[in-house]
Short mmCIF file of C-alpha atoms and ligand atoms in Angstrom, two decimals:
data_model
loop_
_atom_site.label_atom_id
_atom_site.label_comp_id
_atom_site.label_asym_id
_atom_site.label_seq_id
_atom_site.Cartn_x
_atom_site.Cartn_y
_atom_site.Cartn_z
CA MET E 20 153.77 -37.51 -89.16
CA THR E 21 155.83 -37.80 -92.29
CA THR E 22 158.35 -35.43 -93.95
CA SER E 23 159.70 -35.43 -97.47
CA SER E 24 161.83 -33.03 -99.30
CA ALA E 25 162.58 -32.30 -102.99
CA PRO E 26 165.08 -30.10 -104.82
CA GLY E 27 164.62 -26.97 -106.90
CA LYS E 28 166.22 -26.64 -110.27
CA VAL E 29 167.88 -24.36 -112.82
CA TYR E 30 167.45 -24.63 -116.54
CA LEU E 31 170.79 -25.19 -118.16
CA PHE E 32 169.04 -24.87 -121.54
CA GLY E 33 165.60 -24.92 -123.19
CA GLU E 34 162.95 -23.18 -121.11
CA HIS E 35 159.93 -21.80 -123.08
CA ALA E 36 161.01 -23.74 -126.11
CA VAL E 37 160.12 -26.97 -124.23
CA VAL E 38 156.55 -25.84 -124.20
CA TYR E 39 156.54 -26.34 -128.01
CA GLY E 40 158.02 -29.77 -128.03
CA GLU E 41 161.76 -28.88 -128.08
CA PRO E 42 164.00 -30.50 -125.62
CA ALA E 43 165.15 -28.84 -122.34
CA VAL E 44 167.85 -29.70 -119.76
CA PRO E 45 167.02 -28.66 -116.24
CA CYS E 46 169.46 -29.56 -113.39
CA ALA E 47 168.32 -30.17 -109.79
CA ILE E 48 170.16 -27.93 -107.26
CA GLU E 49 170.87 -28.34 -103.58
CA ARG E 50 168.13 -26.15 -102.39
CA ARG E 51 165.07 -27.98 -101.08
CA ALA E 52 161.39 -27.67 -100.04
CA ARG E 53 160.43 -29.83 -97.09
CA VAL E 54 156.83 -30.73 -96.58
CA THR E 55 155.56 -32.26 -93.27
CA VAL E 56 152.11 -33.90 -93.25
CA GLU E 57 150.03 -35.23 -90.32
CA ARG E 58 146.63 -36.70 -90.67
CA ARG E 59 143.72 -34.71 -88.99
CA GLU E 60 140.54 -35.85 -87.41
CA ASP E 61 138.42 -33.81 -89.79
CA GLU E 62 138.51 -33.24 -93.60
CA ARG E 63 140.26 -29.85 -93.54
CA LEU E 64 143.63 -28.85 -94.74
CA ARG E 65 145.68 -26.51 -92.54
CA VAL E 66 148.81 -25.24 -94.00
CA ARG E 67 151.64 -23.43 -92.35
CA ALA E 68 154.22 -22.08 -94.82
CA ASN E 69 157.56 -20.52 -94.17
CA ASP E 70 160.04 -19.85 -96.80
CA LEU E 71 162.32 -17.29 -98.20
CA THR E 72 159.70 -15.30 -100.15
CA LEU E 73 156.63 -15.53 -97.79
CA ASP E 74 156.88 -14.08 -94.32
CA GLY E 75 154.90 -17.11 -93.17
CA PHE E 76 151.21 -17.77 -93.24
CA THR E 77 148.67 -20.19 -91.98
CA VAL E 78 145.54 -21.08 -93.90
CA THR E 79 142.84 -23.57 -93.27
CA TRP E 80 140.36 -24.63 -95.92
CA GLY E 81 138.16 -27.36 -97.26
CA GLY E 82 136.06 -30.02 -95.59
CA SER E 83 132.35 -30.57 -96.15
CA GLY E 84 130.05 -27.70 -95.35
CA THR E 85 132.86 -25.25 -94.79
CA ASP E 86 133.73 -22.11 -96.48
CA PRO E 87 136.34 -23.09 -99.13
CA ARG E 88 138.14 -19.78 -98.69
CA PRO E 89 141.21 -19.60 -96.48
CA ASP E 90 140.90 -18.15 -93.00
CA VAL E 91 143.23 -15.30 -93.76
CA ASP E 92 141.76 -11.88 -94.42
CA VAL E 93 143.17 -11.26 -97.94
CA PRO E 94 145.13 -14.12 -99.47
CA THR E 95 147.77 -12.72 -101.70
CA PRO E 96 148.13 -14.16 -105.18
CA LEU E 97 151.17 -16.09 -103.95
CA VAL E 98 149.25 -17.59 -101.09
CA GLU E 99 146.38 -18.46 -103.43
CA ALA E 100 148.80 -20.14 -105.83
CA ALA E 101 150.53 -21.96 -103.02
CA MET E 102 147.06 -23.34 -101.89
CA GLY E 103 146.41 -24.59 -105.38
CA TYR E 104 149.60 -26.54 -105.54
CA ILE E 105 149.20 -27.96 -102.10
CA ASP E 106 145.49 -28.93 -102.59
CA GLY E 107 146.53 -30.60 -105.93
CA ALA E 108 149.41 -32.53 -104.11
CA ILE E 109 146.98 -33.80 -101.44
CA GLU E 110 144.37 -34.82 -103.98
CA GLN E 111 147.00 -36.80 -105.86
CA ALA E 112 148.09 -38.54 -102.77
CA LEU E 113 144.48 -39.41 -101.73
CA ASP E 114 143.85 -40.73 -105.24
CA ALA E 115 147.01 -42.80 -105.09
CA ALA E 116 145.84 -44.29 -101.82
CA GLY E 117 142.23 -44.77 -103.02
CA GLU E 118 141.03 -42.54 -100.14
CA ASP E 119 138.75 -39.52 -99.97
CA GLY E 120 137.74 -36.90 -97.39
CA ILE E 121 140.81 -37.01 -95.23
CA GLY E 122 142.27 -33.82 -93.87
CA PHE E 123 145.93 -32.91 -92.97
CA ASP E 124 148.05 -30.45 -91.08
CA ILE E 125 150.79 -29.52 -93.49
CA THR E 126 154.01 -27.58 -92.88
CA VAL E 127 155.98 -26.20 -95.86
CA GLU E 128 159.54 -25.10 -95.34
CA SER E 129 161.50 -24.00 -98.35
CA ASP E 130 164.97 -22.69 -99.21
CA ILE E 131 163.77 -21.91 -102.79
CA PRO E 132 162.49 -18.42 -103.58
CA LEU E 133 158.90 -18.60 -105.00
CA GLY E 134 158.25 -17.80 -108.63
CA ALA E 135 161.83 -17.05 -109.41
CA GLY E 136 162.67 -19.74 -111.93
CA LEU E 137 164.07 -22.29 -109.46
CA GLY E 138 161.11 -24.61 -109.50
CA SER E 139 159.83 -23.90 -105.98
CA SER E 140 156.18 -24.95 -106.75
CA ALA E 141 157.33 -28.27 -108.32
CA ALA E 142 159.55 -29.11 -105.36
CA VAL E 143 156.55 -28.45 -102.91
CA VAL E 144 154.20 -30.58 -104.97
CA VAL E 145 156.64 -33.43 -105.34
CA ALA E 146 157.56 -33.41 -101.59
CA GLY E 147 153.88 -32.94 -100.65
CA ILE E 148 152.63 -35.99 -102.77
CA ASP E 149 155.33 -38.24 -101.29
CA ALA E 150 154.84 -37.14 -97.69
CA ALA E 151 151.02 -37.36 -97.83
CA ALA E 152 151.07 -40.76 -99.62
CA ARG E 153 153.36 -42.14 -97.05
CA GLU E 154 151.13 -40.74 -94.31
CA LEU E 155 148.40 -42.80 -95.87
CA GLY E 156 150.58 -45.89 -95.97
CA VAL E 157 151.42 -45.84 -99.69
CA GLU E 158 154.96 -45.84 -101.10
CA LEU E 159 155.20 -44.29 -104.58
CA ASP E 160 158.21 -44.47 -106.87
CA ALA E 161 159.90 -41.27 -108.09
CA GLY E 162 158.58 -41.75 -111.61
CA THR E 163 155.00 -42.00 -110.40
CA ILE E 164 155.47 -38.99 -108.11
CA ALA E 165 156.84 -37.04 -111.11
CA ASP E 166 153.79 -37.91 -113.18
CA ARG E 167 151.32 -36.99 -110.55
CA ALA E 168 153.13 -33.79 -109.73
CA TYR E 169 153.02 -32.82 -113.48
CA ARG E 170 149.25 -33.24 -113.46
CA VAL E 171 148.98 -30.86 -110.53
CA GLU E 172 151.21 -28.21 -112.25
CA TYR E 173 149.26 -28.69 -115.49
CA ASP E 174 145.88 -28.00 -113.69
CA VAL E 175 147.08 -25.09 -111.64
CA GLN E 176 148.87 -23.45 -114.61
CA ASP E 177 145.82 -23.88 -116.88
CA GLY E 178 147.55 -26.40 -119.18
CA GLN E 179 150.74 -24.27 -119.63
CA ALA E 180 153.29 -26.56 -117.99
CA SER E 181 156.04 -28.95 -119.34
CA ARG E 182 157.20 -31.97 -117.36
CA ALA E 183 160.51 -30.39 -116.86
CA ASP E 184 160.24 -28.96 -113.36
CA THR E 185 158.38 -31.81 -111.76
CA PHE E 186 160.49 -34.68 -113.37
CA CYS E 187 163.68 -32.91 -112.38
CA SER E 188 162.66 -32.35 -108.73
CA ALA E 189 161.41 -35.95 -108.42
CA MET E 190 164.44 -37.58 -110.03
CA GLY E 191 167.26 -35.17 -109.18
CA GLY E 192 170.46 -34.70 -111.25
CA ALA E 193 170.45 -33.32 -114.74
CA VAL E 194 167.55 -34.50 -116.92
CA ARG E 195 166.43 -34.19 -120.46
CA VAL E 196 162.74 -33.47 -121.16
CA GLN E 197 161.04 -33.37 -124.51
CA GLY E 198 157.34 -33.65 -124.48
CA ASP E 199 156.35 -36.64 -122.50
CA ASP E 200 159.79 -38.20 -122.90
CA CYS E 201 161.81 -37.59 -119.73
CA GLN E 202 165.20 -39.12 -118.87
CA ARG E 203 168.08 -38.52 -116.55
CA ILE E 204 171.43 -37.58 -118.03
CA GLU E 205 174.24 -39.56 -116.43
CA ASP E 206 177.96 -38.66 -115.89
CA VAL E 207 177.57 -34.90 -116.24
CA PRO E 208 180.73 -32.91 -115.70
CA THR E 209 180.94 -30.67 -112.53
CA LEU E 210 178.89 -27.63 -113.21
CA PRO E 211 179.90 -24.73 -110.86
CA PHE E 212 176.54 -22.95 -110.69
CA VAL E 213 176.19 -19.61 -109.07
CA ILE E 214 172.77 -18.04 -108.93
CA GLY E 215 171.79 -14.33 -108.78
CA TYR E 216 168.32 -13.45 -107.54
CA ASP E 217 166.73 -9.99 -108.11
CA GLY E 218 164.08 -10.47 -105.49
CA ASN E 219 161.25 -10.44 -108.07
CA THR E 220 158.87 -12.93 -109.49
CA GLY E 221 157.89 -13.50 -113.05
CA ASP E 222 154.34 -14.33 -114.10
CA THR E 223 154.91 -17.67 -115.96
CA GLY E 224 151.44 -17.75 -117.53
CA LYS E 225 151.86 -14.23 -119.00
CA LEU E 226 155.31 -14.86 -120.20
CA VAL E 227 154.43 -18.16 -121.86
CA ALA E 228 151.42 -16.45 -123.46
CA GLY E 229 153.72 -13.63 -124.68
CA VAL E 230 156.05 -16.04 -126.42
CA ARG E 231 153.14 -17.85 -128.03
CA GLU E 232 151.84 -14.55 -129.46
CA LEU E 233 155.23 -13.67 -130.90
CA LYS E 234 155.59 -17.10 -132.30
CA GLU E 235 152.21 -16.87 -134.06
CA ALA E 236 152.79 -13.36 -135.32
CA TYR E 237 156.30 -13.78 -136.65
CA GLY E 238 158.02 -16.58 -138.57
CA PHE E 239 161.37 -15.58 -137.15
CA ALA E 240 160.04 -15.90 -133.56
CA ALA E 241 159.05 -19.48 -134.37
CA ASP E 242 162.55 -19.99 -135.82
CA THR E 243 164.03 -18.55 -132.49
CA VAL E 244 162.13 -21.23 -130.54
CA GLU E 245 163.50 -23.93 -132.86
CA SER E 246 167.01 -22.36 -132.56
CA ILE E 247 166.70 -22.74 -128.75
CA GLY E 248 165.98 -26.51 -129.44
CA ASP E 249 169.27 -26.57 -131.55
CA ILE E 250 171.21 -25.09 -128.67
CA VAL E 251 169.82 -27.76 -126.36
CA ARG E 252 170.92 -30.54 -128.81
CA SER E 253 174.36 -28.96 -128.99
CA GLY E 254 174.43 -28.69 -125.17
CA GLU E 255 173.67 -32.39 -124.81
CA ILE E 256 176.79 -33.16 -126.90
CA ALA E 257 178.86 -30.68 -124.80
CA LEU E 258 177.62 -32.31 -121.64
CA ASP E 259 178.50 -35.75 -122.96
CA ASP E 260 182.00 -34.52 -123.90
CA GLY E 261 182.38 -32.79 -120.49
CA ASP E 262 183.10 -29.53 -122.34
CA VAL E 263 182.15 -26.94 -119.70
CA GLU E 264 183.47 -24.06 -121.81
CA GLU E 265 181.22 -24.97 -124.65
CA ILE E 266 178.30 -25.33 -122.26
CA GLY E 267 179.01 -21.72 -121.10
CA ARG E 268 179.06 -20.40 -124.63
CA LEU E 269 175.75 -22.09 -125.42
CA MET E 270 174.18 -20.67 -122.21
CA ASN E 271 175.14 -17.20 -123.41
CA PHE E 272 173.55 -17.95 -126.77
CA ASN E 273 170.41 -19.35 -125.13
CA HIS E 274 169.97 -16.11 -123.02
CA GLY E 275 170.24 -14.04 -126.15
CA LEU E 276 167.49 -15.90 -127.81
CA LEU E 277 165.23 -15.75 -124.68
CA SER E 278 165.85 -11.92 -124.65
CA ALA E 279 164.82 -11.85 -128.24
CA LEU E 280 161.58 -13.54 -127.24
CA GLY E 281 160.98 -10.76 -124.72
CA VAL E 282 161.18 -12.82 -121.49
CA SER E 283 164.28 -11.20 -119.99
CA ALA E 284 164.26 -8.09 -117.76
CA ARG E 285 166.62 -5.29 -117.11
CA SER E 286 167.60 -6.78 -113.74
CA LEU E 287 168.31 -10.26 -115.29
CA ASP E 288 170.32 -8.79 -118.11
CA THR E 289 172.29 -6.70 -115.56
CA MET E 290 173.14 -9.82 -113.51
CA VAL E 291 173.99 -11.83 -116.71
CA TRP E 292 176.40 -9.07 -117.81
CA ALA E 293 177.95 -8.75 -114.36
CA ALA E 294 178.55 -12.47 -114.37
CA ARG E 295 180.14 -12.49 -117.90
CA GLU E 296 182.38 -9.46 -116.97
CA ALA E 297 183.47 -11.42 -113.94
CA ASP E 298 184.81 -14.16 -116.16
CA ALA E 299 181.86 -16.60 -115.87
CA LEU E 300 181.94 -19.34 -118.48
CA GLY E 301 178.33 -18.46 -119.40
CA ALA E 302 175.20 -16.80 -117.93
CA LYS E 303 171.53 -17.00 -118.66
CA LEU E 304 168.10 -16.40 -117.08
CA THR E 305 166.56 -19.53 -115.65
CA GLY E 306 162.83 -20.41 -115.81
CA SER E 307 160.07 -18.29 -117.35
CA GLY E 308 161.97 -14.99 -116.83
CA GLY E 309 160.51 -11.49 -116.39
CA GLY E 310 162.35 -11.27 -113.00
CA GLY E 311 163.75 -13.81 -110.62
CA CYS E 312 167.08 -15.64 -111.17
CA ILE E 313 169.93 -16.06 -113.48
CA VAL E 314 172.39 -18.94 -113.38
CA ALA E 315 176.09 -18.63 -114.30
CA LEU E 316 178.91 -21.07 -114.53
CA ASP E 317 181.59 -19.70 -112.14
CA ARG E 318 185.06 -21.08 -112.76
CA THR E 319 186.55 -18.87 -109.98
CA GLU E 320 184.98 -17.12 -106.99
CA GLN E 321 184.86 -14.00 -109.02
CA THR E 322 181.31 -14.33 -110.45
CA HIS E 323 179.80 -14.90 -107.01
CA THR E 324 181.55 -11.89 -105.62
CA ALA E 325 180.64 -9.68 -108.57
CA LEU E 326 176.93 -10.63 -108.30
CA GLU E 327 176.89 -9.79 -104.60
CA TYR E 328 177.98 -6.23 -105.50
CA THR E 329 175.72 -5.91 -108.55
CA PRO E 330 172.87 -3.33 -108.04
CA GLY E 331 169.53 -5.12 -108.21
CA CYS E 332 170.96 -8.48 -107.12
CA GLU E 333 169.26 -9.25 -103.85
CA ASP E 334 171.02 -12.56 -103.18
CA ALA E 335 173.82 -14.55 -104.84
CA PHE E 336 174.60 -18.05 -103.91
CA ARG E 337 176.45 -21.15 -105.13
CA ALA E 338 174.40 -24.25 -105.82
CA GLU E 339 175.84 -27.69 -106.47
CA LEU E 340 173.96 -30.20 -108.71
CA ASP E 341 171.77 -32.31 -106.51
CA THR E 342 171.91 -35.84 -107.65
CA GLU E 343 169.12 -36.86 -105.30
CA GLY E 344 165.50 -36.10 -106.06
CA VAL E 345 162.59 -36.70 -103.71
CA ARG E 346 163.89 -37.80 -100.28
CA ARG E 347 162.12 -39.24 -97.32
CA GLU E 348 163.22 -37.26 -94.23
CA ARG E 349 160.93 -38.80 -91.60
O1 PMV G 412 159.68 -20.24 -113.95
P1 PMV G 412 159.52 -21.74 -113.83
O2 PMV G 412 160.67 -22.30 -113.04
O3 PMV G 412 158.23 -22.18 -113.54
O4 PMV G 412 159.85 -22.35 -115.35
C1 PMV G 412 158.90 -22.18 -116.44
C2 PMV G 412 159.49 -22.81 -117.60
C3 PMV G 412 158.71 -22.68 -118.90
O5 PMV G 412 159.42 -23.39 -119.90
C4 PMV G 412 158.54 -21.25 -119.28
C5 PMV G 412 157.30 -23.31 -118.69
C6 PMV G 412 157.31 -24.78 -118.51
O6 PMV G 412 156.36 -25.30 -117.88
O7 PMV G 412 158.23 -25.49 -118.98
#
């Protein structure tokens, strides 16, 4: 039996624009998904999942001659999506080990809300590939795991995925992603993240498609995407200078442009404004938007407290930058 964990992330800057070749800076946070894998006698996959968003479910599928559907009555879209990611992670581990037709019992435990912009699926895929590969006797380096995890996200999300989430989760820390070029950013200043979560999920596929339509219909929407790229480039300089106040200002600007592209939501805007009024250095939505999480830079305890009392904010929590990526737990 092997267990691996991998962190979730927030986008400091650059989501959506990264899909069109602009750079983005995601940062790993100290909230993890843990995946435990044990080889089975047959070819089936049995998954038990327990996390913040799902009340817990068990599904079994696969194996030759068996019904490929899960043995739950009506798999919800979230369960269906989770199955796709886990199936993909196992396939990547089998491929890395040069094996085929091996089944596993898999347990997923996650502190990261699903579909809320914190990279839960990437963390599960990264940890799953590492745990399953080690269960098969193969040690993969973090770069290879990031690459294989990206292939899984790309397939499950019908080609609409950047390398940002998977690279950040595998490597940890703050990273810069532009197309296929992914690097860690060293010596970042302390970033006092506080996260507000509205309890909702955004539909990444629909939101990405919405931005694409706007970008094709309006030149100024295309300019907006490019401007987000400019914010990221300025943000890299601010990170290098350790200028946390400037980082906050750029986060505010980034949120405004994401709003203009139609990917914010009333609940996200409400949390962003509550954070700003509580003296946050900056606040923006994180991830695809539509619902889910915002990230703010909290120089005092005030932003955290204000978010806790903001109507529509289901959970508010601090999250330190996690410098460690995929980790072997057992
Ligand atoms: O909501 P998340 O955490 O899956 O982030 C999506 C970020 C996008 O830039 C909108 C898409 C991507 O794959 O980069």
